[in-house]
Amino acid sequence: MRKHILIVLGLIILVGIAGFTWLAWPDTARLDVNQVTGKRPDITAPRIQMLPTIGVAKAVGWPKGAMPTAAAGMKVQPFAAGLDHPRWLYRLPNGDVLVAETNSPPRKGPGIVTTVMNFLMGRAGAGVPSANRITLLRDADGDGVAETRSAFMTGLNSPFGMTLMDGQLYIGNTDALVRVPYIEGATRITAKPERVIPLNGGGNHWARNVIAAPDGKTLYVGVGSASNIAENGMDAEKYRANILQVWPKDKNWRIYAAGLRNPNGMAINPKSGQLWTVVNERDMLGSDLAPDYLTQVEFGDHFGWPWYYWGGYPDDRVEPKNPALQQYAKRPDYALGPHVAALGLTFAGDAKLGDRFTNGVFVGEHGSWNRKPLSGYKVVYIPFGDTGFPAANAKPVDVLGGFLNKDGEAQGRPVGVITDKAGALLVADDVGNTIWRVSTK
């Protein structure tokens, strides 16, 4: 009798697990990505998941001779190949290009979350140890290929953002903003970095970007959240999911804007002088939510994370509630689509890529890990209008694609985007270990 009861219980449990899986996992998109882009994206009802949809493209790298596909009228070529997980780019005044060869610090600790994250990172091509290096690339003859490279700085701690101000090079390590004296034309810096301010590390979103503010006195530093929706409590999110404003002379800082889950790419609009950022939004609300976004950021803004998304839509998973914030949660300016993993950002500014690409921004979309079908895995352009904001009814324009092969595997994944001294677009590919150069034919 007991044996029969156990068999029945086992069957009930199996049916329950099967039913749960069928209802909640994986979640397939019901909207095309383009329907969740623009100034007025379709924001549908959330489909809360207990298990995330796993849809990361397996990293396979580029076959010999293969390259991404550029938009009509453009060509693409390797600017530098054979790098070690290149993530972020910065152009020095003399035209040299710095590339951060970097990755997440080791994810340690027991538990299923760490195990799953390590598996996903490995599958996505991000399971390699961090080189903790900034490499200098020089194209002295102007042929669009860096003929020399040197280890500019080593021994850093998961470095990412880089910027110059007042003769100092500032680097965003995962746990601190640091600086070293900069000598123009130098191919190597051996000075010990000086800590400007500490930055909270650990958890997810390890990359710390840094850019100079237009006032010439302060810096902006992006610090992503440690989690998806503060599931480990807000104490773990102290001074995170923020953009900080730093006074490096005095080593003081303040929170400039908050409620930004992962404000990675930041840039100054050359026409308005305003700060803009792209942001990775939350997961496990289904394949159609929530859209990553591009937005202007002003002092005191709060974009709602973790309690709200897209200007006031509540995330009912978050406890405790924060109803007083809802009316103040700022709506972003432009949706980039769900789970595209927008990381890179640069304004067209001095780009020389034809009349289509003179007033707007380029965005590097690293690609989804939890959407079905995949989204992102390309570089797009968002045209702006004369108001200093994305043009009315503008949709993303593909600039560089072909990162996924016919089997849906990742030959590459774009991250940082900048323009070079000749006005071409440089794109860091951390799976293909290459920096691609996009120019006109």
Tab-separated table of N, CA, C and O in Angstrom, residues 14 44 185 200 242 253 259 283 290 307 338 386 389 391 402 416:
chain	number	residue	atom	x	y	z
A	14	LEU	N	5.509	14.971	-10.466
A	14	LEU	CA	6.000	15.096	-11.839
A	14	LEU	C	5.041	15.907	-12.700
A	14	LEU	O	5.457	16.755	-13.499
A	44	THR	N	3.266	45.628	-22.550
A	44	THR	CA	2.206	44.650	-22.306
A	44	THR	C	2.243	44.195	-20.849
A	44	THR	O	3.127	44.568	-20.081
A	185	GLY	N	51.298	60.608	-26.023
A	185	GLY	CA	52.173	59.809	-26.863
A	185	GLY	C	52.785	58.619	-26.173
A	185	GLY	O	53.407	57.773	-26.834
A	200	ASN	N	31.358	50.279	-4.748
A	200	ASN	CA	30.889	49.004	-4.223
A	200	ASN	C	30.882	47.952	-5.326
A	200	ASN	O	30.368	48.182	-6.420
A	242	ASN	N	23.061	53.558	-9.814
A	242	ASN	CA	23.178	55.010	-9.809
A	242	ASN	C	24.178	55.481	-10.853
A	242	ASN	O	25.049	54.732	-11.296
A	253	TRP	N	31.998	63.081	-3.819
A	253	TRP	CA	31.032	62.618	-4.807
A	253	TRP	C	29.627	62.708	-4.242
A	253	TRP	O	29.423	62.881	-3.043
A	259	GLY	N	17.919	54.839	-9.608
A	259	GLY	CA	16.884	54.001	-10.203
A	259	GLY	C	17.226	53.502	-11.589
A	259	GLY	O	16.335	53.177	-12.373
A	283	ASP	N	14.988	41.505	-15.643
A	283	ASP	CA	14.702	40.227	-16.282
A	283	ASP	C	13.496	39.543	-15.630
A	283	ASP	O	12.991	39.979	-14.607
A	290	ALA	N	11.411	43.958	-19.633
A	290	ALA	CA	11.113	45.362	-19.847
A	290	ALA	C	12.123	45.893	-20.859
A	290	ALA	O	13.230	45.377	-20.961
A	307	TRP	N	11.475	49.305	-8.103
A	307	TRP	CA	10.028	49.251	-7.899
A	307	TRP	C	9.216	49.459	-9.170
A	307	TRP	O	8.121	48.921	-9.311
A	338	PRO	N	13.332	44.812	-25.709
A	338	PRO	CA	13.532	43.982	-24.517
A	338	PRO	C	14.781	43.111	-24.603
A	338	PRO	O	15.011	42.423	-25.602
A	386	ASP	N	16.055	67.983	-34.261
A	386	ASP	CA	16.651	69.260	-33.906
A	386	ASP	C	16.434	69.625	-32.436
A	386	ASP	O	17.051	70.565	-31.934
A	389	PHE	N	16.706	65.371	-28.991
A	389	PHE	CA	16.161	64.083	-28.572
A	389	PHE	C	15.915	63.217	-29.808
A	389	PHE	O	15.924	63.730	-30.936
A	391	ALA	N	14.405	61.495	-32.929
A	391	ALA	CA	13.420	62.042	-33.858
A	391	ALA	C	12.071	61.356	-33.673
A	391	ALA	O	11.981	60.206	-33.246
A	402	GLY	N	25.139	40.535	-38.388
A	402	GLY	CA	25.807	39.302	-38.766
A	402	GLY	C	26.608	38.664	-37.647
A	402	GLY	O	27.418	37.761	-37.888
A	416	GLY	N	31.629	48.074	-26.659
A	416	GLY	CA	31.921	49.497	-26.764
A	416	GLY	C	31.949	49.983	-28.198
A	416	GLY	O	32.373	49.273	-29.114
